[in-house]
Amino acid sequence: MTNGTYDRYRSAIEGEQMPLAYVDRAALDANIRTTQRRAGELPIRVASKSIRCRNILAYVLEHDGFEGIMCYTGTEAAYLAEHGFDNLLVAYPVVDRTELSTVCAAVADGTTITLMVDSPAHVECIADCVPEDSPTVPLCLDIDMSTSHFGIHFGVRRSPITTPDQARTLATTIANTAGVELRGVMGYEGQIAGIPDDDPSNTAMMDWVIRRLKSRSIDRLHARRQAVIKALAEAGHELAFVNGGGTGSLESTTDDESVTEVTVGSGIFAPALFDGYRAFDYEPAAGFAIEVVRTPTDGMVTCRGGGYIASGTPGVDKTPTPHLPAETSLRDAEGAGEVQTPVKYDRAHELSLGDPVVFRHAKAGELCAQFETLRVIEGDTIVDRHSTYRGDGRCFL
Ligand SMILES: Cc1ncc(COP(=O)(O)O)c(C=O)c1O
């Protein structure tokens, strides 16, 4: 990224109040194309948690290969259904009765909303909320894809279902429960999709270890996913889809012949954490701008706001990254602050009061949880303003 891009963004947002969030249309389009190429023949489900803006979801879904949304709550799925979206998969279990009733109502209105389960208790909870004479609610079985290497747990801690037998037993429970039906299986390999393996903040040795662990894990998790799908087919359970992967794992997920669709969210905005993968390159497509309000010393400005820290294990990698102008950085002693963020900069590019400093969020969707509007920048102009979920007055988690 050059200071040409900085100048372009500065012209685009001139006269706008900061802080503000933006998406760069050309970079967004490039990321959509990269995702299409990486997914090959498989349909791509968009992970809404990494977008959190209806217009952008709709825009992505207009492109070839993108089909359906992976939602993060039932209330969100019902909200998207209200706005005409369909083929919605809620990727995380919902146990709240009010929320489940809202989903059941949306299903009764004709939207396909598939709910995630990994235990008989989940199935019972959902079935209890399906009114009599209502259409059945489709369910998806979440299979644990984590693996263990030399006693190290590699992967997320979500579903307890790790064997074909356990999957078959739960599928039978679903088949025997009124009001619900089995529609799909999801096996999310978080340890491949969500862990950078070419990370400048890692040592070369650490990256090497992660890549070795990943490659060992991939063989095992593919075998497990395939065994589960085979066992379900042999037991007569027909599946509409087998979902796998995420932005970081498309190259390997598409190699598993049991997978019928992949999920991508983060790759669309390409936040800073997704720079650290060897297999692909996305373009920074979204970020936020804060304004210079003081100059504490030479080579340093202090901006208003900026402390939009990402979720996950706390660490420097979860803080926003100064992006533009080039050669800007945070102070180790302060980081990005709640109300004031000092930024060190290269004096070749002078910064004055009121100038923007452009940052990237560490994670994708959390940007839109902090801002009400996404400015769409094309060239050096704002061509659109999209309301985020937050701008819609909605906060699902
Ligand atoms: C179930 C599931 N699938 C896929 C993804 C991948 O999303 P992204 O492409 O935003 O990394 C995630 C992210 O956490 C997830 O939880």
mmCIF file of C-alpha atoms and ligand atoms in Angstrom:
data_model
loop_
_atom_site.group_PDB
_atom_site.id
_atom_site.type_symbol
_atom_site.label_atom_id
_atom_site.label_comp_id
_atom_site.label_asym_id
_atom_site.label_seq_id
_atom_site.Cartn_x
_atom_site.Cartn_y
_atom_site.Cartn_z
ATOM 1 C CA MET A 1 0.000 0.000 0.000
ATOM 2 C CA THR A 2 1.450 3.318 -0.988
ATOM 3 C CA ASN A 3 0.822 6.835 0.155
ATOM 4 C CA GLY A 4 -1.029 7.197 -3.156
ATOM 5 C CA THR A 5 -3.707 5.089 -1.510
ATOM 6 C CA TYR A 6 -3.538 7.302 1.561
ATOM 7 C CA ASP A 7 -4.001 10.412 -0.577
ATOM 8 C CA ARG A 8 -6.907 8.765 -2.360
ATOM 9 C CA TYR A 9 -8.621 7.875 0.934
ATOM 10 C CA ARG A 10 -7.904 11.331 2.336
ATOM 11 C CA SER A 11 -9.586 12.967 -0.652
ATOM 12 C CA ALA A 12 -12.529 10.587 -0.425
ATOM 13 C CA ILE A 13 -13.228 11.303 3.241
ATOM 14 C CA GLU A 14 -12.494 15.006 3.211
ATOM 15 C CA GLY A 15 -15.234 16.821 5.093
ATOM 16 C CA GLU A 16 -16.483 13.608 6.773
ATOM 17 C CA GLN A 17 -16.587 13.370 10.537
ATOM 18 C CA MET A 18 -14.144 10.910 12.074
ATOM 19 C CA PRO A 19 -13.918 8.272 13.381
ATOM 20 C CA LEU A 20 -15.394 6.541 10.374
ATOM 21 C CA ALA A 21 -15.295 3.073 8.838
ATOM 22 C CA TYR A 22 -14.832 2.447 5.150
ATOM 23 C CA VAL A 23 -14.687 -0.311 2.604
ATOM 24 C CA ASP A 24 -12.613 0.027 -0.557
ATOM 25 C CA ARG A 25 -14.692 -1.303 -3.459
ATOM 26 C CA ALA A 26 -11.769 -2.295 -5.712
ATOM 27 C CA ALA A 27 -10.113 -4.277 -2.906
ATOM 28 C CA LEU A 28 -13.454 -5.843 -1.963
ATOM 29 C CA ASP A 29 -13.966 -6.969 -5.571
ATOM 30 C CA ALA A 30 -10.437 -8.359 -5.708
ATOM 31 C CA ASN A 31 -11.101 -10.350 -2.512
ATOM 32 C CA ILE A 32 -14.336 -11.711 -3.940
ATOM 33 C CA ARG A 33 -12.432 -12.895 -7.026
ATOM 34 C CA THR A 34 -9.663 -14.432 -4.902
ATOM 35 C CA THR A 35 -12.272 -16.274 -2.861
ATOM 36 C CA GLN A 36 -14.035 -17.573 -5.978
ATOM 37 C CA ARG A 37 -10.737 -18.865 -7.331
ATOM 38 C CA ARG A 38 -9.721 -20.478 -4.050
ATOM 39 C CA ALA A 39 -13.095 -22.193 -3.597
ATOM 40 C CA GLY A 40 -12.901 -23.828 -7.032
ATOM 41 C CA GLU A 41 -16.155 -25.584 -7.863
ATOM 42 C CA LEU A 42 -17.638 -25.458 -4.380
ATOM 43 C CA PRO A 43 -20.355 -22.992 -3.379
ATOM 44 C CA ILE A 44 -19.294 -20.425 -0.795
ATOM 45 C CA ARG A 45 -21.440 -19.604 2.211
ATOM 46 C CA VAL A 46 -20.739 -16.112 3.554
ATOM 47 C CA ALA A 47 -19.985 -15.873 7.289
ATOM 48 C CA SER A 48 -22.043 -12.879 8.391
ATOM 49 C CA LYS A 49 -20.184 -12.497 11.690
ATOM 50 C CA SER A 50 -17.220 -11.317 9.635
ATOM 51 C CA ILE A 51 -19.296 -8.774 7.665
ATOM 52 C CA ARG A 52 -22.200 -7.478 9.812
ATOM 53 C CA CYS A 53 -23.635 -5.249 7.103
ATOM 54 C CA ARG A 54 -26.686 -6.237 5.021
ATOM 55 C CA ASN A 55 -25.646 -4.336 1.896
ATOM 56 C CA ILE A 56 -22.248 -5.979 1.779
ATOM 57 C CA LEU A 57 -23.783 -9.417 2.363
ATOM 58 C CA ALA A 58 -26.204 -8.803 -0.506
ATOM 59 C CA TYR A 59 -23.398 -7.471 -2.707
ATOM 60 C CA VAL A 60 -21.188 -10.519 -2.128
ATOM 61 C CA LEU A 61 -24.110 -12.878 -2.747
ATOM 62 C CA GLU A 62 -24.701 -11.324 -6.176
ATOM 63 C CA HIS A 63 -21.422 -12.879 -7.318
ATOM 64 C CA ASP A 64 -21.072 -16.325 -8.887
ATOM 65 C CA GLY A 65 -20.309 -19.091 -6.441
ATOM 66 C CA PHE A 66 -21.688 -17.406 -3.311
ATOM 67 C CA GLU A 67 -24.756 -19.125 -1.876
ATOM 68 C CA GLY A 68 -26.339 -18.638 1.505
ATOM 69 C CA ILE A 69 -25.208 -17.129 4.757
ATOM 70 C CA MET A 70 -23.614 -18.593 7.849
ATOM 71 C CA CYS A 71 -25.283 -16.617 10.642
ATOM 72 C CA TYR A 72 -24.092 -16.305 14.221
ATOM 73 C CA THR A 73 -27.383 -16.114 16.120
ATOM 74 C CA GLY A 74 -30.987 -17.162 15.554
ATOM 75 C CA THR A 75 -32.231 -13.611 16.064
ATOM 76 C CA GLU A 76 -29.813 -12.437 13.389
ATOM 77 C CA ALA A 77 -31.028 -15.161 10.998
ATOM 78 C CA ALA A 78 -34.642 -14.087 11.575
ATOM 79 C CA TYR A 79 -33.614 -10.452 11.008
ATOM 80 C CA LEU A 80 -31.947 -11.346 7.703
ATOM 81 C CA ALA A 81 -35.008 -13.410 6.738
ATOM 82 C CA GLU A 82 -37.158 -10.322 7.341
ATOM 83 C CA HIS A 83 -34.927 -8.534 4.838
ATOM 84 C CA GLY A 84 -35.321 -11.175 2.144
ATOM 85 C CA PHE A 85 -32.202 -13.306 2.710
ATOM 86 C CA ASP A 86 -32.622 -17.073 2.496
ATOM 87 C CA ASN A 87 -30.600 -20.263 2.947
ATOM 88 C CA LEU A 88 -29.368 -19.300 6.398
ATOM 89 C CA LEU A 89 -27.290 -21.613 8.556
ATOM 90 C CA VAL A 90 -26.928 -20.636 12.207
ATOM 91 C CA ALA A 91 -23.470 -22.008 12.981
ATOM 92 C CA TYR A 92 -23.643 -21.978 16.776
ATOM 93 C CA PRO A 93 -26.228 -23.603 19.079
ATOM 94 C CA VAL A 94 -29.224 -21.561 20.241
ATOM 95 C CA VAL A 95 -30.917 -22.579 23.486
ATOM 96 C CA ASP A 96 -32.957 -19.476 24.291
ATOM 97 C CA ARG A 97 -36.682 -20.239 23.892
ATOM 98 C CA THR A 98 -37.694 -16.755 22.729
ATOM 99 C CA GLU A 99 -34.977 -16.786 20.110
ATOM 100 C CA LEU A 100 -35.917 -20.293 18.982
ATOM 101 C CA SER A 101 -39.566 -19.257 18.656
ATOM 102 C CA THR A 102 -38.513 -16.306 16.466
ATOM 103 C CA VAL A 103 -36.575 -18.708 14.244
ATOM 104 C CA CYS A 104 -39.535 -21.115 14.072
ATOM 105 C CA ALA A 105 -41.777 -18.230 12.983
ATOM 106 C CA ALA A 106 -39.334 -17.275 10.204
ATOM 107 C CA VAL A 107 -39.181 -20.918 9.097
ATOM 108 C CA ALA A 108 -42.985 -21.037 9.064
ATOM 109 C CA ASP A 109 -42.909 -17.915 6.872
ATOM 110 C CA GLY A 110 -40.869 -19.831 4.308
ATOM 111 C CA THR A 111 -37.202 -19.038 4.996
ATOM 112 C CA THR A 112 -34.768 -21.919 5.269
ATOM 113 C CA ILE A 113 -33.007 -21.459 8.591
ATOM 114 C CA THR A 114 -30.930 -24.419 9.701
ATOM 115 C CA LEU A 115 -29.974 -24.635 13.363
ATOM 116 C CA MET A 116 -26.786 -26.173 14.768
ATOM 117 C CA VAL A 117 -26.849 -29.070 17.221
ATOM 118 C CA ASP A 118 -24.276 -31.288 18.839
ATOM 119 C CA SER A 119 -26.308 -33.023 21.566
ATOM 120 C CA PRO A 120 -29.727 -34.551 22.223
ATOM 121 C CA ALA A 121 -30.368 -31.619 24.611
ATOM 122 C CA HIS A 122 -30.040 -29.172 21.704
ATOM 123 C CA VAL A 123 -32.461 -31.237 19.625
ATOM 124 C CA GLU A 124 -34.985 -31.389 22.469
ATOM 125 C CA CYS A 125 -34.701 -27.675 23.150
ATOM 126 C CA ILE A 126 -35.454 -26.812 19.511
ATOM 127 C CA ALA A 127 -38.199 -29.407 19.079
ATOM 128 C CA ASP A 128 -39.937 -28.038 22.209
ATOM 129 C CA CYS A 129 -40.254 -24.649 20.509
ATOM 130 C CA VAL A 130 -41.691 -25.848 17.189
ATOM 131 C CA PRO A 131 -45.450 -25.241 17.285
ATOM 132 C CA GLU A 132 -47.744 -28.080 16.206
ATOM 133 C CA ASP A 133 -48.621 -28.037 12.497
ATOM 134 C CA SER A 134 -45.572 -25.834 11.807
ATOM 135 C CA PRO A 135 -43.010 -26.864 9.221
ATOM 136 C CA THR A 136 -40.121 -28.909 10.587
ATOM 137 C CA VAL A 137 -36.990 -27.009 11.512
ATOM 138 C CA PRO A 138 -33.871 -28.194 9.667
ATOM 139 C CA LEU A 139 -30.846 -29.077 11.779
ATOM 140 C CA CYS A 140 -27.134 -29.337 11.144
ATOM 141 C CA LEU A 141 -24.803 -31.641 13.065
ATOM 142 C CA ASP A 142 -21.601 -29.985 14.222
ATOM 143 C CA ILE A 143 -18.669 -32.418 14.115
ATOM 144 C CA ASP A 144 -15.514 -31.644 16.075
ATOM 145 C CA MET A 145 -12.561 -31.326 13.696
ATOM 146 C CA SER A 146 -9.845 -30.662 16.259
ATOM 147 C CA THR A 147 -6.925 -33.043 16.506
ATOM 148 C CA SER A 148 -4.393 -33.863 19.173
ATOM 149 C CA HIS A 149 -0.643 -33.933 18.570
ATOM 150 C CA PHE A 150 1.882 -34.923 21.255
ATOM 151 C CA GLY A 151 -0.762 -34.103 23.846
ATOM 152 C CA ILE A 152 -1.491 -30.652 22.356
ATOM 153 C CA HIS A 153 -5.124 -29.955 21.546
ATOM 154 C CA PHE A 154 -5.146 -28.355 18.101
ATOM 155 C CA GLY A 155 -8.481 -26.771 17.239
ATOM 156 C CA VAL A 156 -11.567 -25.199 18.761
ATOM 157 C CA ARG A 157 -13.542 -26.546 21.720
ATOM 158 C CA ARG A 158 -17.124 -26.681 20.551
ATOM 159 C CA SER A 159 -18.813 -29.932 19.609
ATOM 160 C CA PRO A 160 -18.272 -33.139 21.618
ATOM 161 C CA ILE A 161 -19.041 -35.251 18.511
ATOM 162 C CA THR A 162 -15.832 -36.775 17.246
ATOM 163 C CA THR A 163 -16.767 -40.245 15.957
ATOM 164 C CA PRO A 164 -19.034 -41.642 13.228
ATOM 165 C CA ASP A 165 -20.925 -43.582 15.930
ATOM 166 C CA GLN A 166 -21.688 -40.467 17.942
ATOM 167 C CA ALA A 167 -22.828 -38.665 14.786
ATOM 168 C CA ARG A 168 -25.060 -41.587 13.770
ATOM 169 C CA THR A 169 -26.611 -41.750 17.226
ATOM 170 C CA LEU A 170 -27.470 -38.060 17.202
ATOM 171 C CA ALA A 171 -28.795 -38.305 13.635
ATOM 172 C CA THR A 172 -31.098 -41.119 14.802
ATOM 173 C CA THR A 173 -32.307 -38.967 17.707
ATOM 174 C CA ILE A 174 -33.142 -36.202 15.231
ATOM 175 C CA ALA A 175 -34.922 -38.641 12.896
ATOM 176 C CA ASN A 176 -37.027 -39.819 15.854
ATOM 177 C CA THR A 177 -37.955 -36.334 17.075
ATOM 178 C CA ALA A 178 -41.066 -34.569 15.818
ATOM 179 C CA GLY A 179 -40.679 -31.027 14.534
ATOM 180 C CA VAL A 180 -37.064 -31.278 13.369
ATOM 181 C CA GLU A 181 -35.135 -32.942 10.553
ATOM 182 C CA LEU A 182 -31.480 -33.480 9.760
ATOM 183 C CA ARG A 183 -30.387 -31.326 6.829
ATOM 184 C CA GLY A 184 -26.637 -30.954 6.969
ATOM 185 C CA VAL A 185 -23.326 -31.528 8.670
ATOM 186 C CA MET A 186 -20.693 -28.953 9.533
ATOM 187 C CA GLY A 187 -17.070 -29.752 10.340
ATOM 188 C CA TYR A 188 -15.138 -26.533 10.952
ATOM 189 C CA GLU A 189 -11.379 -26.946 11.048
ATOM 190 C CA GLY A 190 -10.611 -23.823 13.097
ATOM 191 C CA GLN A 191 -6.981 -24.869 13.581
ATOM 192 C CA ILE A 192 -6.393 -24.642 9.834
ATOM 193 C CA ALA A 193 -8.760 -21.802 8.977
ATOM 194 C CA GLY A 194 -8.105 -19.473 11.876
ATOM 195 C CA ILE A 195 -4.418 -19.801 12.798
ATOM 196 C CA PRO A 196 -1.894 -17.745 10.797
ATOM 197 C CA ASP A 197 1.128 -19.733 9.624
ATOM 198 C CA ASP A 198 3.254 -17.001 8.090
ATOM 199 C CA ASP A 199 2.976 -14.431 10.788
ATOM 200 C CA PRO A 200 5.610 -11.688 11.055
ATOM 201 C CA SER A 201 5.048 -11.573 14.818
ATOM 202 C CA ASN A 202 5.969 -15.292 15.071
ATOM 203 C CA THR A 203 9.483 -16.666 14.952
ATOM 204 C CA ALA A 204 10.299 -18.643 11.792
ATOM 205 C CA MET A 205 10.477 -21.738 14.012
ATOM 206 C CA MET A 206 6.976 -21.113 15.382
ATOM 207 C CA ASP A 207 5.554 -20.736 11.869
ATOM 208 C CA TRP A 208 7.289 -23.957 10.866
ATOM 209 C CA VAL A 209 5.785 -25.823 13.837
ATOM 210 C CA ILE A 210 2.308 -24.476 13.043
ATOM 211 C CA ARG A 211 2.601 -25.505 9.406
ATOM 212 C CA ARG A 212 3.738 -29.008 10.426
ATOM 213 C CA LEU A 213 0.858 -29.318 12.871
ATOM 214 C CA LYS A 214 -1.567 -28.109 10.227
ATOM 215 C CA SER A 215 -0.428 -30.579 7.636
ATOM 216 C CA ARG A 216 -0.668 -33.510 10.105
ATOM 217 C CA SER A 217 -4.051 -32.287 11.283
ATOM 218 C CA ILE A 218 -5.504 -31.925 7.758
ATOM 219 C CA ASP A 219 -5.075 -35.632 6.910
ATOM 220 C CA ARG A 220 -6.700 -36.695 10.126
ATOM 221 C CA LEU A 221 -9.611 -34.292 10.076
ATOM 222 C CA HIS A 222 -10.429 -35.100 6.458
ATOM 223 C CA ALA A 223 -10.486 -38.794 7.316
ATOM 224 C CA ARG A 224 -12.792 -38.090 10.238
ATOM 225 C CA ARG A 225 -15.172 -35.887 8.259
ATOM 226 C CA GLN A 226 -15.330 -38.483 5.480
ATOM 227 C CA ALA A 227 -15.945 -41.321 7.941
ATOM 228 C CA VAL A 228 -18.812 -39.407 9.561
ATOM 229 C CA ILE A 229 -20.448 -38.628 6.216
ATOM 230 C CA LYS A 230 -20.068 -42.241 5.083
ATOM 231 C CA ALA A 231 -21.593 -43.566 8.311
ATOM 232 C CA LEU A 232 -24.562 -41.212 8.025
ATOM 233 C CA ALA A 233 -25.137 -42.193 4.377
ATOM 234 C CA GLU A 234 -24.967 -45.902 5.251
ATOM 235 C CA ALA A 235 -27.528 -45.332 7.975
ATOM 236 C CA GLY A 236 -29.848 -43.757 5.379
ATOM 237 C CA HIS A 237 -29.498 -40.095 6.407
ATOM 238 C CA GLU A 238 -29.604 -37.876 3.353
ATOM 239 C CA LEU A 239 -27.766 -34.581 3.665
ATOM 240 C CA ALA A 240 -28.406 -31.403 1.701
ATOM 241 C CA PHE A 241 -24.914 -30.094 2.497
ATOM 242 C CA VAL A 242 -21.608 -30.753 4.238
ATOM 243 C CA ASN A 243 -20.053 -27.458 5.289
ATOM 244 C CA GLY A 244 -16.376 -27.007 6.035
ATOM 245 C CA GLY A 245 -13.615 -24.495 6.302
ATOM 246 C CA GLY A 246 -13.152 -20.826 6.593
ATOM 247 C CA THR A 247 -11.032 -18.149 4.977
ATOM 248 C CA GLY A 248 -7.755 -19.641 6.124
ATOM 249 C CA SER A 249 -8.358 -23.209 4.944
ATOM 250 C CA LEU A 250 -9.924 -23.184 1.475
ATOM 251 C CA GLU A 251 -6.963 -24.882 -0.231
ATOM 252 C CA SER A 252 -7.239 -27.920 2.020
ATOM 253 C CA THR A 253 -10.998 -27.905 2.675
ATOM 254 C CA THR A 254 -11.740 -28.117 -1.046
ATOM 255 C CA ASP A 255 -9.479 -31.214 -1.166
ATOM 256 C CA ASP A 256 -11.845 -33.128 1.088
ATOM 257 C CA GLU A 257 -14.332 -34.786 -1.244
ATOM 258 C CA SER A 258 -16.929 -35.113 1.525
ATOM 259 C CA VAL A 259 -17.327 -31.301 1.676
ATOM 260 C CA THR A 260 -20.061 -29.808 -0.535
ATOM 261 C CA GLU A 261 -19.716 -26.136 0.465
ATOM 262 C CA VAL A 262 -17.151 -23.884 2.132
ATOM 263 C CA THR A 263 -17.568 -20.844 4.338
ATOM 264 C CA VAL A 264 -15.768 -17.527 3.927
ATOM 265 C CA GLY A 265 -16.269 -14.332 5.868
ATOM 266 C CA SER A 266 -12.988 -12.694 6.832
ATOM 267 C CA GLY A 267 -11.509 -12.977 3.347
ATOM 268 C CA ILE A 268 -13.976 -10.419 2.089
ATOM 269 C CA PHE A 269 -12.698 -7.514 4.245
ATOM 270 C CA ALA A 270 -9.258 -9.087 4.856
ATOM 271 C CA PRO A 271 -8.438 -7.725 8.326
ATOM 272 C CA ALA A 272 -4.847 -7.666 9.566
ATOM 273 C CA LEU A 273 -4.831 -11.193 11.056
ATOM 274 C CA PHE A 274 -5.394 -12.622 7.580
ATOM 275 C CA ASP A 275 -2.113 -11.211 6.268
ATOM 276 C CA GLY A 276 -0.329 -14.030 8.061
ATOM 277 C CA TYR A 277 -1.119 -17.023 5.836
ATOM 278 C CA ARG A 278 1.280 -18.520 3.350
ATOM 279 C CA ALA A 279 -1.301 -19.957 0.940
ATOM 280 C CA PHE A 280 -3.081 -16.769 -0.162
ATOM 281 C CA ASP A 281 -3.048 -12.967 -0.337
ATOM 282 C CA TYR A 282 -6.056 -10.776 0.156
ATOM 283 C CA GLU A 283 -6.183 -7.005 -0.139
ATOM 284 C CA PRO A 284 -6.933 -4.832 2.883
ATOM 285 C CA ALA A 285 -10.493 -3.858 1.971
ATOM 286 C CA ALA A 286 -11.902 -2.338 5.148
ATOM 287 C CA GLY A 287 -10.705 -0.146 7.948
ATOM 288 C CA PHE A 288 -11.310 2.942 9.971
ATOM 289 C CA ALA A 289 -9.955 6.464 9.982
ATOM 290 C CA ILE A 290 -9.324 8.554 13.078
ATOM 291 C CA GLU A 291 -8.183 12.151 13.067
ATOM 292 C CA VAL A 292 -5.027 13.801 14.295
ATOM 293 C CA VAL A 293 -5.893 16.105 17.175
ATOM 294 C CA ARG A 294 -2.462 16.930 18.668
ATOM 295 C CA THR A 295 1.258 16.656 18.033
ATOM 296 C CA PRO A 296 3.007 15.688 21.292
ATOM 297 C CA THR A 297 6.494 15.642 19.766
ATOM 298 C CA ASP A 298 8.355 15.458 16.481
ATOM 299 C CA GLY A 299 7.470 12.391 14.413
ATOM 300 C CA MET A 300 4.410 11.630 16.471
ATOM 301 C CA VAL A 301 0.768 12.640 16.349
ATOM 302 C CA THR A 302 -2.047 11.757 18.705
ATOM 303 C CA CYS A 303 -5.410 10.816 17.240
ATOM 304 C CA ARG A 304 -8.852 10.838 18.758
ATOM 305 C CA GLY A 305 -10.207 7.345 19.615
ATOM 306 C CA GLY A 306 -8.858 4.223 17.952
ATOM 307 C CA GLY A 307 -8.949 1.513 20.634
ATOM 308 C CA TYR A 308 -11.030 -1.027 18.757
ATOM 309 C CA ILE A 309 -9.535 -4.205 20.155
ATOM 310 C CA ALA A 310 -10.446 -7.576 18.686
ATOM 311 C CA SER A 311 -11.729 -10.641 20.567
ATOM 312 C CA GLY A 312 -9.747 -13.818 21.256
ATOM 313 C CA THR A 313 -6.691 -14.455 23.400
ATOM 314 C CA PRO A 314 -5.474 -10.996 24.436
ATOM 315 C CA GLY A 315 -2.320 -9.861 22.679
ATOM 316 C CA VAL A 316 -0.745 -7.231 20.500
ATOM 317 C CA ASP A 317 -2.073 -9.032 17.429
ATOM 318 C CA LYS A 318 -5.603 -8.078 18.535
ATOM 319 C CA THR A 319 -4.938 -4.346 18.438
ATOM 320 C CA PRO A 320 -5.690 -2.361 15.287
ATOM 321 C CA THR A 321 -2.807 -1.810 12.884
ATOM 322 C CA PRO A 322 -1.926 1.660 11.604
ATOM 323 C CA HIS A 323 -2.212 1.205 7.860
ATOM 324 C CA LEU A 324 -1.904 4.562 6.101
ATOM 325 C CA PRO A 325 0.064 6.652 5.611
ATOM 326 C CA ALA A 326 2.839 4.093 5.280
ATOM 327 C CA GLU A 327 5.479 3.860 8.033
ATOM 328 C CA THR A 328 3.078 4.590 10.865
ATOM 329 C CA SER A 329 3.124 2.567 14.077
ATOM 330 C CA LEU A 330 1.700 2.465 17.592
ATOM 331 C CA ARG A 331 3.658 3.141 20.767
ATOM 332 C CA ASP A 332 4.312 -0.111 22.642
ATOM 333 C CA ALA A 333 3.703 1.726 25.911
ATOM 334 C CA GLU A 334 0.184 2.878 24.959
ATOM 335 C CA GLY A 335 -1.184 0.873 22.051
ATOM 336 C CA ALA A 336 -4.514 2.006 20.637
ATOM 337 C CA GLY A 337 -6.386 3.989 23.271
ATOM 338 C CA GLU A 338 -10.002 4.423 24.248
ATOM 339 C CA VAL A 339 -9.946 8.155 23.523
ATOM 340 C CA GLN A 340 -6.386 8.975 22.427
ATOM 341 C CA THR A 341 -4.012 6.996 20.221
ATOM 342 C CA PRO A 342 -0.456 8.223 19.682
ATOM 343 C CA VAL A 343 0.937 7.259 16.285
ATOM 344 C CA LYS A 344 4.599 7.395 15.318
ATOM 345 C CA TYR A 345 5.116 8.321 11.719
ATOM 346 C CA ASP A 346 7.720 8.862 9.057
ATOM 347 C CA ARG A 347 8.280 12.595 8.732
ATOM 348 C CA ALA A 348 8.511 12.220 4.942
ATOM 349 C CA HIS A 349 4.760 12.285 5.092
ATOM 350 C CA GLU A 350 3.802 15.233 7.277
ATOM 351 C CA LEU A 351 0.639 14.847 9.343
ATOM 352 C CA SER A 352 -1.294 17.852 10.616
ATOM 353 C CA LEU A 353 -4.288 18.496 12.803
ATOM 354 C CA GLY A 354 -7.455 17.086 11.222
ATOM 355 C CA ASP A 355 -5.589 14.650 8.948
ATOM 356 C CA PRO A 356 -6.814 11.055 8.993
ATOM 357 C CA VAL A 357 -4.726 8.110 10.085
ATOM 358 C CA VAL A 358 -6.144 4.932 8.595
ATOM 359 C CA PHE A 359 -6.178 1.693 10.583
ATOM 360 C CA ARG A 360 -7.099 -1.907 9.946
ATOM 361 C CA HIS A 361 -8.997 -3.912 12.529
ATOM 362 C CA ALA A 362 -7.398 -7.206 13.560
ATOM 363 C CA LYS A 363 -10.640 -9.066 12.800
ATOM 364 C CA ALA A 364 -13.259 -8.642 10.137
ATOM 365 C CA GLY A 365 -16.779 -8.253 11.536
ATOM 366 C CA GLU A 366 -15.870 -6.433 14.704
ATOM 367 C CA LEU A 367 -15.277 -3.275 12.692
ATOM 368 C CA CYS A 368 -18.975 -3.061 11.869
ATOM 369 C CA ALA A 369 -19.866 -3.722 15.501
ATOM 370 C CA GLN A 370 -18.117 -0.416 16.320
ATOM 371 C CA PHE A 371 -19.428 1.787 13.528
ATOM 372 C CA GLU A 372 -22.911 2.626 12.302
ATOM 373 C CA THR A 373 -21.985 3.373 8.693
ATOM 374 C CA LEU A 374 -19.558 1.895 6.186
ATOM 375 C CA ARG A 375 -18.439 4.438 3.600
ATOM 376 C CA VAL A 376 -17.826 2.742 0.262
ATOM 377 C CA ILE A 377 -14.776 4.288 -1.406
ATOM 378 C CA GLU A 378 -14.250 3.966 -5.129
ATOM 379 C CA GLY A 379 -11.175 5.753 -6.454
ATOM 380 C CA ASP A 380 -11.046 8.953 -4.421
ATOM 381 C CA THR A 381 -14.788 9.265 -3.853
ATOM 382 C CA ILE A 382 -17.351 7.962 -1.419
ATOM 383 C CA VAL A 383 -19.907 6.294 -3.677
ATOM 384 C CA ASP A 384 -22.187 4.745 -1.081
ATOM 385 C CA ARG A 385 -22.957 4.669 2.618
ATOM 386 C CA HIS A 386 -24.125 1.373 4.046
ATOM 387 C CA SER A 387 -25.718 0.942 7.416
ATOM 388 C CA THR A 388 -24.000 -1.747 9.498
ATOM 389 C CA TYR A 389 -25.950 -4.009 11.872
ATOM 390 C CA ARG A 390 -25.084 -1.448 14.523
ATOM 391 C CA GLY A 391 -26.404 1.318 12.298
ATOM 392 C CA ASP A 392 -29.571 -0.721 11.892
ATOM 393 C CA GLY A 393 -29.850 -0.544 15.677
ATOM 394 C CA ARG A 394 -29.136 -4.265 15.936
ATOM 395 C CA CYS A 395 -26.525 -5.955 18.101
ATOM 396 C CA PHE A 396 -26.865 -9.707 18.064
ATOM 397 C CA LEU A 397 -23.975 -10.583 20.332
HETATM 398 C C1 LIG B 1 -18.271 -22.394 12.135
HETATM 399 C C2 LIG B 1 -17.371 -21.465 11.401
HETATM 400 N N1 LIG B 1 -17.197 -21.629 10.079
HETATM 401 C C3 LIG B 1 -16.391 -20.802 9.383
HETATM 402 C C4 LIG B 1 -15.723 -19.778 10.002
HETATM 403 C C5 LIG B 1 -14.786 -18.948 9.172
HETATM 404 O O1 LIG B 1 -15.047 -17.618 9.134
HETATM 405 P P1 LIG B 1 -13.975 -16.636 8.483
HETATM 406 O O2 LIG B 1 -13.940 -16.942 7.035
HETATM 407 O O3 LIG B 1 -14.528 -15.303 8.800
HETATM 408 O O4 LIG B 1 -12.668 -16.885 9.129
HETATM 409 C C6 LIG B 1 -15.868 -19.585 11.375
HETATM 410 C C7 LIG B 1 -15.130 -18.522 12.072
HETATM 411 O O5 LIG B 1 -14.977 -18.446 13.251
HETATM 412 C C8 LIG B 1 -16.717 -20.450 12.091
HETATM 413 O O6 LIG B 1 -16.911 -20.308 13.429
#
